[in-house]
């Protein structure tokens, strides 16, 4: 199910084009990344989706509701944390969530303890917000966004202030929400390595325009990657890989084959049995970070 759809959305502020005719989608049960340099238009786009900025042009629909004509219905289906969560520091985390739950009704109030447990804040929830670290405030912000169990979750830099353990826990929480509960997640982050691990798809925005839409590996724990095998007999090596049903390209003294990491040891054994001399293996696939840098630093938006 299509939860979020942007069609030719633009935003102009003081005669400056901040976002230029962008289109994107988020479906039920998937995590979609949104990355770009500072000033590229990420937060402006997210604020338009959440109704905090008006659109200059285009259309945004959430769960089929146009935010310009059915704003209230659209907002009932979405939860979000934009930049730093806006919370009351003089009261406890629980009191904050009780206050925000009052906007959604009794069902949201009953969800407080489950979402607090989900974001790993049960032991500190009754302490004053002023005693929380930035990472803990981020967790309460996420809990707030989940109180009414939205269909679509929008997060702008949710890893701010989180230590590596907190980032890992957030990753596991978002994966569980998307795969087990069918929630669609639209996430903006500067941590490209984390986006590459957690997301099903990613959009790259630069100078207000989407310059790349990429489908990432569906199995992030063991994705298909490209490996370079330095061999003595390239034609024989390619014949082996093609026989095994793997995409293969040959070059001077090397062949390139695509496979999951777990298949590499078997490939080494298979090449040896096939009579191929193997001298070295290395990962040849470029990371999202490497492509991001090239895409955002070239004028034409093409990877070198």
PDB file of C-alpha atoms in Angstrom:
ATOM      1  CA  UNK A   1       0.000   0.000   0.000  1.00  0.00           C
ATOM      2  CA  UNK A   2       1.286   3.459  -0.919  1.00  0.00           C
ATOM      3  CA  UNK A   3       1.477   5.498   2.300  1.00  0.00           C
ATOM      4  CA  UNK A   4       3.260   8.618   1.085  1.00  0.00           C
ATOM      5  CA  UNK A   5       3.298  10.143  -2.371  1.00  0.00           C
ATOM      6  CA  UNK A   6       4.916  13.386  -3.474  1.00  0.00           C
ATOM      7  CA  UNK A   7       4.167  14.539  -7.008  1.00  0.00           C
ATOM      8  CA  UNK A   8       6.208  17.376  -8.522  1.00  0.00           C
ATOM      9  CA  UNK A   9       6.497  19.156  -5.174  1.00  0.00           C
ATOM     10  CA  UNK A  10       8.256  22.537  -5.115  1.00  0.00           C
ATOM     11  CA  UNK A  11       8.929  25.137  -2.439  1.00  0.00           C
ATOM     12  CA  UNK A  12      10.065  28.688  -3.024  1.00  0.00           C
ATOM     13  CA  UNK A  13      11.104  30.982  -0.155  1.00  0.00           C
ATOM     14  CA  UNK A  14      11.883  34.645  -0.850  1.00  0.00           C
ATOM     15  CA  UNK A  15      12.072  33.947  -4.581  1.00  0.00           C
ATOM     16  CA  UNK A  16      14.615  31.186  -3.996  1.00  0.00           C
ATOM     17  CA  UNK A  17      13.842  27.632  -5.145  1.00  0.00           C
ATOM     18  CA  UNK A  18      14.490  25.432  -2.099  1.00  0.00           C
ATOM     19  CA  UNK A  19      12.793  22.284  -3.439  1.00  0.00           C
ATOM     20  CA  UNK A  20      12.356  21.782  -7.187  1.00  0.00           C
ATOM     21  CA  UNK A  21       9.607  19.527  -8.512  1.00  0.00           C
ATOM     22  CA  UNK A  22      10.461  16.363  -6.580  1.00  0.00           C
ATOM     23  CA  UNK A  23       8.481  13.117  -6.604  1.00  0.00           C
ATOM     24  CA  UNK A  24       8.860  10.129  -4.270  1.00  0.00           C
ATOM     25  CA  UNK A  25       6.889   7.360  -2.568  1.00  0.00           C
ATOM     26  CA  UNK A  26       6.919   5.301   0.637  1.00  0.00           C
ATOM     27  CA  UNK A  27       5.016   2.021   0.814  1.00  0.00           C
ATOM     28  CA  UNK A  28       3.680  -0.001   3.712  1.00  0.00           C
ATOM     29  CA  UNK A  29       6.316  -2.124   5.440  1.00  0.00           C
ATOM     30  CA  UNK A  30       9.393  -0.444   3.963  1.00  0.00           C
ATOM     31  CA  UNK A  31      12.036   1.971   5.210  1.00  0.00           C
ATOM     32  CA  UNK A  32      12.983   4.696   2.752  1.00  0.00           C
ATOM     33  CA  UNK A  33      16.029   6.905   3.229  1.00  0.00           C
ATOM     34  CA  UNK A  34      16.276  10.572   2.278  1.00  0.00           C
ATOM     35  CA  UNK A  35      19.825  11.909   2.150  1.00  0.00           C
ATOM     36  CA  UNK A  36      21.627  14.981   0.899  1.00  0.00           C
ATOM     37  CA  UNK A  37      24.165  17.645   1.894  1.00  0.00           C
ATOM     38  CA  UNK A  38      23.288  20.424   4.330  1.00  0.00           C
ATOM     39  CA  UNK A  39      20.931  22.859   2.630  1.00  0.00           C
ATOM     40  CA  UNK A  40      19.866  20.341  -0.008  1.00  0.00           C
ATOM     41  CA  UNK A  41      16.164  20.608   0.922  1.00  0.00           C
ATOM     42  CA  UNK A  42      15.669  17.575   3.190  1.00  0.00           C
ATOM     43  CA  UNK A  43      14.150  19.289   6.216  1.00  0.00           C
ATOM     44  CA  UNK A  44      12.091  21.643   4.044  1.00  0.00           C
ATOM     45  CA  UNK A  45      10.595  18.615   2.277  1.00  0.00           C
ATOM     46  CA  UNK A  46       9.809  16.898   5.569  1.00  0.00           C
ATOM     47  CA  UNK A  47       8.204  20.060   6.951  1.00  0.00           C
ATOM     48  CA  UNK A  48       5.975  20.249   3.864  1.00  0.00           C
ATOM     49  CA  UNK A  49       4.932  16.616   4.370  1.00  0.00           C
ATOM     50  CA  UNK A  50       4.046  17.370   7.998  1.00  0.00           C
ATOM     51  CA  UNK A  51       2.109  20.501   7.058  1.00  0.00           C
ATOM     52  CA  UNK A  52       4.553  22.905   8.732  1.00  0.00           C
ATOM     53  CA  UNK A  53       5.418  24.537   5.393  1.00  0.00           C
ATOM     54  CA  UNK A  54       2.973  25.211   2.582  1.00  0.00           C
ATOM     55  CA  UNK A  55       3.616  23.892  -0.912  1.00  0.00           C
ATOM     56  CA  UNK A  56       4.448  26.301  -3.701  1.00  0.00           C
ATOM     57  CA  UNK A  57       3.539  23.668  -6.263  1.00  0.00           C
ATOM     58  CA  UNK A  58       2.638  19.983  -6.490  1.00  0.00           C
ATOM     59  CA  UNK A  59       0.735  17.484  -4.390  1.00  0.00           C
ATOM     60  CA  UNK A  60       1.429  15.451  -1.234  1.00  0.00           C
ATOM     61  CA  UNK A  61      -0.818  12.566  -0.201  1.00  0.00           C
ATOM     62  CA  UNK A  62      -0.574  10.513   3.000  1.00  0.00           C
ATOM     63  CA  UNK A  63      -2.531   7.259   3.023  1.00  0.00           C
ATOM     64  CA  UNK A  64      -4.473   8.632   0.064  1.00  0.00           C
ATOM     65  CA  UNK A  65      -5.410  11.911   1.786  1.00  0.00           C
ATOM     66  CA  UNK A  66      -4.282  15.110   0.084  1.00  0.00           C
ATOM     67  CA  UNK A  67      -2.685  17.251   2.797  1.00  0.00           C
ATOM     68  CA  UNK A  68      -4.038  20.414   1.202  1.00  0.00           C
ATOM     69  CA  UNK A  69      -7.674  19.290   1.097  1.00  0.00           C
ATOM     70  CA  UNK A  70      -7.833  16.583   3.812  1.00  0.00           C
ATOM     71  CA  UNK A  71      -5.125  17.732   6.190  1.00  0.00           C
ATOM     72  CA  UNK A  72      -6.746  16.489   9.405  1.00  0.00           C
ATOM     73  CA  UNK A  73      -7.371  12.988   8.044  1.00  0.00           C
ATOM     74  CA  UNK A  74      -3.841  12.814   6.640  1.00  0.00           C
ATOM     75  CA  UNK A  75      -2.238  13.817   9.948  1.00  0.00           C
ATOM     76  CA  UNK A  76      -4.147  11.127  11.842  1.00  0.00           C
ATOM     77  CA  UNK A  77      -2.157   8.500   9.941  1.00  0.00           C
ATOM     78  CA  UNK A  78       1.339   9.959  10.400  1.00  0.00           C
ATOM     79  CA  UNK A  79       3.791  10.380  13.268  1.00  0.00           C
ATOM     80  CA  UNK A  80       7.008  12.318  13.092  1.00  0.00           C
ATOM     81  CA  UNK A  81      10.057  13.762  14.810  1.00  0.00           C
ATOM     82  CA  UNK A  82      11.599  16.740  13.037  1.00  0.00           C
ATOM     83  CA  UNK A  83      15.079  17.770  14.122  1.00  0.00           C
ATOM     84  CA  UNK A  84      15.100  17.855  17.950  1.00  0.00           C
ATOM     85  CA  UNK A  85      11.846  16.691  19.603  1.00  0.00           C
ATOM     86  CA  UNK A  86       9.861  19.543  21.187  1.00  0.00           C
ATOM     87  CA  UNK A  87       9.333  18.376  24.777  1.00  0.00           C
ATOM     88  CA  UNK A  88       8.651  19.900  28.199  1.00  0.00           C
ATOM     89  CA  UNK A  89      11.829  19.673  30.266  1.00  0.00           C
ATOM     90  CA  UNK A  90      10.380  20.443  33.719  1.00  0.00           C
ATOM     91  CA  UNK A  91       8.182  17.361  33.819  1.00  0.00           C
ATOM     92  CA  UNK A  92       8.898  13.652  33.432  1.00  0.00           C
ATOM     93  CA  UNK A  93       9.031  11.691  30.222  1.00  0.00           C
ATOM     94  CA  UNK A  94       5.806   9.956  31.210  1.00  0.00           C
ATOM     95  CA  UNK A  95       4.014  13.261  31.855  1.00  0.00           C
ATOM     96  CA  UNK A  96       5.119  14.454  28.418  1.00  0.00           C
ATOM     97  CA  UNK A  97       3.660  11.354  26.782  1.00  0.00           C
ATOM     98  CA  UNK A  98       0.447  11.625  28.809  1.00  0.00           C
ATOM     99  CA  UNK A  99       0.065  15.194  27.614  1.00  0.00           C
ATOM    100  CA  UNK A 100       0.629  14.325  23.964  1.00  0.00           C
ATOM    101  CA  UNK A 101      -1.619  11.263  24.190  1.00  0.00           C
ATOM    102  CA  UNK A 102      -4.504  13.580  25.097  1.00  0.00           C
ATOM    103  CA  UNK A 103      -4.489  14.792  21.484  1.00  0.00           C
ATOM    104  CA  UNK A 104      -5.302  11.270  20.241  1.00  0.00           C
ATOM    105  CA  UNK A 105      -7.648   9.796  22.861  1.00  0.00           C
ATOM    106  CA  UNK A 106      -7.759   6.854  25.250  1.00  0.00           C
ATOM    107  CA  UNK A 107      -6.135   4.369  22.871  1.00  0.00           C
ATOM    108  CA  UNK A 108      -2.985   6.503  22.723  1.00  0.00           C
ATOM    109  CA  UNK A 109      -2.919   6.767  26.527  1.00  0.00           C
ATOM    110  CA  UNK A 110      -2.995   2.972  26.790  1.00  0.00           C
ATOM    111  CA  UNK A 111      -0.093   2.784  24.340  1.00  0.00           C
ATOM    112  CA  UNK A 112       2.286   4.755  26.589  1.00  0.00           C
ATOM    113  CA  UNK A 113       3.880   1.811  28.389  1.00  0.00           C
ATOM    114  CA  UNK A 114       4.222  -0.346  25.234  1.00  0.00           C
ATOM    115  CA  UNK A 115       5.935   2.406  23.234  1.00  0.00           C
ATOM    116  CA  UNK A 116       8.153   3.354  26.182  1.00  0.00           C
ATOM    117  CA  UNK A 117       9.281  -0.262  26.353  1.00  0.00           C
ATOM    118  CA  UNK A 118       9.795  -0.286  22.596  1.00  0.00           C
ATOM    119  CA  UNK A 119      12.221   2.667  22.753  1.00  0.00           C
ATOM    120  CA  UNK A 120      14.032   1.216  25.819  1.00  0.00           C
ATOM    121  CA  UNK A 121      13.100   3.987  28.279  1.00  0.00           C
ATOM    122  CA  UNK A 122      11.078   2.078  30.875  1.00  0.00           C
ATOM    123  CA  UNK A 123      13.628   2.537  33.662  1.00  0.00           C
ATOM    124  CA  UNK A 124      13.927   6.318  33.234  1.00  0.00           C
ATOM    125  CA  UNK A 125      10.442   7.294  32.068  1.00  0.00           C
ATOM    126  CA  UNK A 126       9.372   8.820  35.412  1.00  0.00           C
ATOM    127  CA  UNK A 127      12.408  11.086  35.720  1.00  0.00           C
ATOM    128  CA  UNK A 128      12.432  14.752  34.744  1.00  0.00           C
ATOM    129  CA  UNK A 129      13.156  15.421  31.090  1.00  0.00           C
ATOM    130  CA  UNK A 130      15.836  17.943  32.106  1.00  0.00           C
ATOM    131  CA  UNK A 131      17.928  15.039  33.440  1.00  0.00           C
ATOM    132  CA  UNK A 132      17.839  13.209  30.099  1.00  0.00           C
ATOM    133  CA  UNK A 133      20.689  13.112  27.604  1.00  0.00           C
ATOM    134  CA  UNK A 134      20.030  14.223  24.020  1.00  0.00           C
ATOM    135  CA  UNK A 135      19.813  10.578  22.983  1.00  0.00           C
ATOM    136  CA  UNK A 136      17.194   9.861  25.658  1.00  0.00           C
ATOM    137  CA  UNK A 137      15.163  12.862  24.507  1.00  0.00           C
ATOM    138  CA  UNK A 138      15.320  11.444  20.978  1.00  0.00           C
ATOM    139  CA  UNK A 139      13.863   8.183  22.295  1.00  0.00           C
ATOM    140  CA  UNK A 140      10.993  10.010  24.006  1.00  0.00           C
ATOM    141  CA  UNK A 141      10.403  11.931  20.777  1.00  0.00           C
ATOM    142  CA  UNK A 142      10.109   8.626  18.920  1.00  0.00           C
ATOM    143  CA  UNK A 143       7.744   7.287  21.591  1.00  0.00           C
ATOM    144  CA  UNK A 144       5.615  10.415  21.190  1.00  0.00           C
ATOM    145  CA  UNK A 145       5.429   9.876  17.424  1.00  0.00           C
ATOM    146  CA  UNK A 146       4.274   6.269  17.934  1.00  0.00           C
ATOM    147  CA  UNK A 147       1.575   6.897  20.562  1.00  0.00           C
ATOM    148  CA  UNK A 148      -1.326   6.729  18.100  1.00  0.00           C
ATOM    149  CA  UNK A 149       0.261   3.845  16.137  1.00  0.00           C
ATOM    150  CA  UNK A 150       0.559   5.701  12.822  1.00  0.00           C
ATOM    151  CA  UNK A 151       0.754   4.036   9.413  1.00  0.00           C
ATOM    152  CA  UNK A 152       3.614   6.326   8.379  1.00  0.00           C
ATOM    153  CA  UNK A 153       6.567   7.393  10.540  1.00  0.00           C
ATOM    154  CA  UNK A 154       8.701  10.361   9.471  1.00  0.00           C
ATOM    155  CA  UNK A 155      12.057  10.911  11.170  1.00  0.00           C
ATOM    156  CA  UNK A 156      14.503  13.762  10.576  1.00  0.00           C
ATOM    157  CA  UNK A 157      17.981  12.883  11.888  1.00  0.00           C
ATOM    158  CA  UNK A 158      16.700  10.455  14.560  1.00  0.00           C
ATOM    159  CA  UNK A 159      20.215   9.265  15.475  1.00  0.00           C
ATOM    160  CA  UNK A 160      21.304  12.687  16.786  1.00  0.00           C
ATOM    161  CA  UNK A 161      22.832  12.210  20.223  1.00  0.00           C
ATOM    162  CA  UNK A 162      22.635   8.431  20.150  1.00  0.00           C
ATOM    163  CA  UNK A 163      25.681   6.324  21.008  1.00  0.00           C
ATOM    164  CA  UNK A 164      26.479   3.235  18.880  1.00  0.00           C
ATOM    165  CA  UNK A 165      24.320   1.001  21.098  1.00  0.00           C
ATOM    166  CA  UNK A 166      21.425   3.453  20.833  1.00  0.00           C
ATOM    167  CA  UNK A 167      21.793   3.586  17.038  1.00  0.00           C
ATOM    168  CA  UNK A 168      21.737  -0.206  16.849  1.00  0.00           C
ATOM    169  CA  UNK A 169      18.621  -0.359  19.064  1.00  0.00           C
ATOM    170  CA  UNK A 170      16.893   2.313  16.951  1.00  0.00           C
ATOM    171  CA  UNK A 171      17.738   0.325  13.818  1.00  0.00           C
ATOM    172  CA  UNK A 172      16.212  -2.828  15.293  1.00  0.00           C
ATOM    173  CA  UNK A 173      13.122  -0.910  16.462  1.00  0.00           C
ATOM    174  CA  UNK A 174      12.489   0.610  13.029  1.00  0.00           C
ATOM    175  CA  UNK A 175      13.007  -2.718  11.278  1.00  0.00           C
ATOM    176  CA  UNK A 176      10.526  -4.344  13.643  1.00  0.00           C
ATOM    177  CA  UNK A 177       7.968  -1.578  13.113  1.00  0.00           C
ATOM    178  CA  UNK A 178       8.224  -1.823   9.335  1.00  0.00           C
ATOM    179  CA  UNK A 179       8.390  -5.592   8.904  1.00  0.00           C
ATOM    180  CA  UNK A 180       6.177  -6.742  11.785  1.00  0.00           C
ATOM    181  CA  UNK A 181       3.652  -3.905  11.986  1.00  0.00           C
ATOM    182  CA  UNK A 182       3.644  -2.773   8.360  1.00  0.00           C
ATOM    183  CA  UNK A 183       4.540   0.809   9.251  1.00  0.00           C
ATOM    184  CA  UNK A 184       6.218   2.789   6.484  1.00  0.00           C
ATOM    185  CA  UNK A 185       9.275   4.761   7.621  1.00  0.00           C
ATOM    186  CA  UNK A 186      10.700   7.821   5.857  1.00  0.00           C
ATOM    187  CA  UNK A 187      14.048   8.683   7.415  1.00  0.00           C
ATOM    188  CA  UNK A 188      16.514  11.499   6.846  1.00  0.00           C
ATOM    189  CA  UNK A 189      20.042  11.011   8.168  1.00  0.00           C
ATOM    190  CA  UNK A 190      23.654  12.021   7.660  1.00  0.00           C
ATOM    191  CA  UNK A 191      24.804   8.520   8.655  1.00  0.00           C
ATOM    192  CA  UNK A 192      25.008   7.030   5.174  1.00  0.00           C
ATOM    193  CA  UNK A 193      26.424   3.733   6.418  1.00  0.00           C
ATOM    194  CA  UNK A 194      23.367   3.347   8.645  1.00  0.00           C
ATOM    195  CA  UNK A 195      20.978   4.302   5.824  1.00  0.00           C
ATOM    196  CA  UNK A 196      22.621   1.632   3.651  1.00  0.00           C
ATOM    197  CA  UNK A 197      22.056  -1.007   6.345  1.00  0.00           C
ATOM    198  CA  UNK A 198      18.514  -0.158   7.355  1.00  0.00           C
ATOM    199  CA  UNK A 199      16.747   1.113   4.234  1.00  0.00           C
ATOM    200  CA  UNK A 200      14.990  -0.716   1.413  1.00  0.00           C
ATOM    201  CA  UNK A 201      15.311   2.289  -0.895  1.00  0.00           C
ATOM    202  CA  UNK A 202      17.002   5.683  -0.783  1.00  0.00           C
ATOM    203  CA  UNK A 203      16.485   9.046  -2.484  1.00  0.00           C
ATOM    204  CA  UNK A 204      19.432  11.450  -2.783  1.00  0.00           C
ATOM    205  CA  UNK A 205      18.579  15.154  -2.963  1.00  0.00           C
ATOM    206  CA  UNK A 206      20.971  17.942  -3.933  1.00  0.00           C
ATOM    207  CA  UNK A 207      20.248  21.609  -4.595  1.00  0.00           C
ATOM    208  CA  UNK A 208      16.540  20.907  -4.122  1.00  0.00           C
ATOM    209  CA  UNK A 209      16.383  18.161  -6.763  1.00  0.00           C
ATOM    210  CA  UNK A 210      16.307  14.383  -6.434  1.00  0.00           C
ATOM    211  CA  UNK A 211      19.361  13.225  -8.344  1.00  0.00           C
ATOM    212  CA  UNK A 212      19.265   9.509  -7.504  1.00  0.00           C
ATOM    213  CA  UNK A 213      16.713   6.879  -6.478  1.00  0.00           C
ATOM    214  CA  UNK A 214      18.291   3.584  -5.516  1.00  0.00           C
ATOM    215  CA  UNK A 215      16.901   0.235  -4.425  1.00  0.00           C
ATOM    216  CA  UNK A 216      19.131  -1.203  -1.713  1.00  0.00           C
ATOM    217  CA  UNK A 217      19.621  -4.862  -0.801  1.00  0.00           C
ATOM    218  CA  UNK A 218      16.490  -6.444   0.630  1.00  0.00           C
ATOM    219  CA  UNK A 219      18.572  -8.619   2.960  1.00  0.00           C
ATOM    220  CA  UNK A 220      20.780  -6.017   4.635  1.00  0.00           C
ATOM    221  CA  UNK A 221      22.513  -8.584   6.833  1.00  0.00           C
ATOM    222  CA  UNK A 222      23.818 -10.528   3.817  1.00  0.00           C
ATOM    223  CA  UNK A 223      23.334  -8.438   0.659  1.00  0.00           C
ATOM    224  CA  UNK A 224      24.534  -9.329  -2.814  1.00  0.00           C
ATOM    225  CA  UNK A 225      27.790  -7.500  -3.484  1.00  0.00           C
ATOM    226  CA  UNK A 226      30.379  -7.314  -6.249  1.00  0.00           C
ATOM    227  CA  UNK A 227      33.740  -8.985  -5.701  1.00  0.00           C
ATOM    228  CA  UNK A 228      36.978  -8.793  -7.691  1.00  0.00           C
ATOM    229  CA  UNK A 229      38.830 -12.099  -8.105  1.00  0.00           C
ATOM    230  CA  UNK A 230      42.450 -11.843  -9.294  1.00  0.00           C
ATOM    231  CA  UNK A 231      42.959 -15.051 -11.263  1.00  0.00           C
ATOM    232  CA  UNK A 232      45.308 -16.686 -13.750  1.00  0.00           C
ATOM    233  CA  UNK A 233      42.590 -17.873 -16.159  1.00  0.00           C
ATOM    234  CA  UNK A 234      39.856 -15.248 -16.598  1.00  0.00           C
ATOM    235  CA  UNK A 235      37.829 -17.096 -19.252  1.00  0.00           C
ATOM    236  CA  UNK A 236      37.786 -20.272 -17.187  1.00  0.00           C
ATOM    237  CA  UNK A 237      36.799 -18.334 -14.058  1.00  0.00           C
ATOM    238  CA  UNK A 238      33.914 -16.607 -15.850  1.00  0.00           C
ATOM    239  CA  UNK A 239      32.758 -19.944 -17.199  1.00  0.00           C
ATOM    240  CA  UNK A 240      32.630 -21.262 -13.615  1.00  0.00           C
ATOM    241  CA  UNK A 241      30.624 -18.288 -12.293  1.00  0.00           C
ATOM    242  CA  UNK A 242      28.183 -18.376 -15.211  1.00  0.00           C
ATOM    243  CA  UNK A 243      27.706 -22.102 -14.627  1.00  0.00           C
ATOM    244  CA  UNK A 244      26.792 -21.227 -11.013  1.00  0.00           C
ATOM    245  CA  UNK A 245      24.274 -18.636 -12.207  1.00  0.00           C
ATOM    246  CA  UNK A 246      26.288 -15.597 -11.066  1.00  0.00           C
ATOM    247  CA  UNK A 247      26.727 -12.412 -13.072  1.00  0.00           C
ATOM    248  CA  UNK A 248      30.370 -12.124 -14.151  1.00  0.00           C
ATOM    249  CA  UNK A 249      32.580  -9.657 -16.023  1.00  0.00           C
ATOM    250  CA  UNK A 250      36.210 -10.163 -16.984  1.00  0.00           C
ATOM    251  CA  UNK A 251      39.084  -7.685 -17.025  1.00  0.00           C
ATOM    252  CA  UNK A 252      42.888  -7.868 -17.351  1.00  0.00           C
ATOM    253  CA  UNK A 253      43.901 -10.583 -14.895  1.00  0.00           C
ATOM    254  CA  UNK A 254      40.637 -10.342 -12.940  1.00  0.00           C
ATOM    255  CA  UNK A 255      36.969 -11.257 -12.994  1.00  0.00           C
ATOM    256  CA  UNK A 256      34.117  -9.501 -11.209  1.00  0.00           C
ATOM    257  CA  UNK A 257      31.280 -11.613  -9.808  1.00  0.00           C
ATOM    258  CA  UNK A 258      28.172 -10.787  -7.767  1.00  0.00           C
ATOM    259  CA  UNK A 259      27.206 -12.922  -4.784  1.00  0.00           C
ATOM    260  CA  UNK A 260      26.298 -12.858  -1.106  1.00  0.00           C
ATOM    261  CA  UNK A 261      29.182 -12.776   1.357  1.00  0.00           C
ATOM    262  CA  UNK A 262      28.305 -16.264   2.591  1.00  0.00           C
ATOM    263  CA  UNK A 263      28.855 -17.623  -0.936  1.00  0.00           C
ATOM    264  CA  UNK A 264      32.482 -16.435  -1.184  1.00  0.00           C
ATOM    265  CA  UNK A 265      34.122 -19.463   0.529  1.00  0.00           C
ATOM    266  CA  UNK A 266      32.229 -21.839  -1.769  1.00  0.00           C
ATOM    267  CA  UNK A 267      33.308 -19.767  -4.800  1.00  0.00           C
ATOM    268  CA  UNK A 268      36.956 -20.047  -3.735  1.00  0.00           C
ATOM    269  CA  UNK A 269      36.607 -23.816  -3.444  1.00  0.00           C
ATOM    270  CA  UNK A 270      34.725 -24.037  -6.736  1.00  0.00           C
ATOM    271  CA  UNK A 271      37.347 -22.027  -8.648  1.00  0.00           C
ATOM    272  CA  UNK A 272      40.118 -24.269  -7.305  1.00  0.00           C
ATOM    273  CA  UNK A 273      38.221 -27.400  -8.323  1.00  0.00           C
ATOM    274  CA  UNK A 274      37.688 -25.849 -11.748  1.00  0.00           C
ATOM    275  CA  UNK A 275      41.438 -25.451 -12.185  1.00  0.00           C
ATOM    276  CA  UNK A 276      41.549 -21.672 -11.761  1.00  0.00           C
ATOM    277  CA  UNK A 277      44.567 -20.139  -9.999  1.00  0.00           C
ATOM    278  CA  UNK A 278      43.264 -17.568  -7.459  1.00  0.00           C
ATOM    279  CA  UNK A 279      45.665 -14.894  -6.166  1.00  0.00           C
ATOM    280  CA  UNK A 280      43.431 -12.425  -4.263  1.00  0.00           C
ATOM    281  CA  UNK A 281      39.850 -11.349  -3.574  1.00  0.00           C
ATOM    282  CA  UNK A 282      38.516  -7.917  -2.694  1.00  0.00           C
ATOM    283  CA  UNK A 283      35.167  -6.208  -2.362  1.00  0.00           C
ATOM    284  CA  UNK A 284      34.654  -4.177  -5.528  1.00  0.00           C
ATOM    285  CA  UNK A 285      31.244  -2.664  -4.808  1.00  0.00           C
ATOM    286  CA  UNK A 286      31.181   1.034  -4.051  1.00  0.00           C
ATOM    287  CA  UNK A 287      29.417   2.138  -0.897  1.00  0.00           C
ATOM    288  CA  UNK A 288      26.435   4.485  -0.814  1.00  0.00           C
ATOM    289  CA  UNK A 289      28.758   7.018   0.823  1.00  0.00           C
ATOM    290  CA  UNK A 290      31.238   6.915  -2.076  1.00  0.00           C
ATOM    291  CA  UNK A 291      28.496   7.345  -4.669  1.00  0.00           C
ATOM    292  CA  UNK A 292      26.839  10.069  -2.579  1.00  0.00           C
ATOM    293  CA  UNK A 293      30.052  12.090  -2.537  1.00  0.00           C
ATOM    294  CA  UNK A 294      30.489  11.788  -6.302  1.00  0.00           C
ATOM    295  CA  UNK A 295      26.849  12.563  -7.042  1.00  0.00           C
ATOM    296  CA  UNK A 296      26.722  15.673  -4.868  1.00  0.00           C
ATOM    297  CA  UNK A 297      30.109  17.033  -5.922  1.00  0.00           C
ATOM    298  CA  UNK A 298      29.672  16.810  -9.688  1.00  0.00           C
ATOM    299  CA  UNK A 299      27.744  19.342 -11.738  1.00  0.00           C
ATOM    300  CA  UNK A 300      25.906  16.856 -13.919  1.00  0.00           C
ATOM    301  CA  UNK A 301      24.797  14.476 -11.139  1.00  0.00           C
ATOM    302  CA  UNK A 302      26.523  11.484 -12.735  1.00  0.00           C
ATOM    303  CA  UNK A 303      28.862   9.046 -11.016  1.00  0.00           C
ATOM    304  CA  UNK A 304      32.383   9.120 -12.456  1.00  0.00           C
TER     305      UNK A 304
END
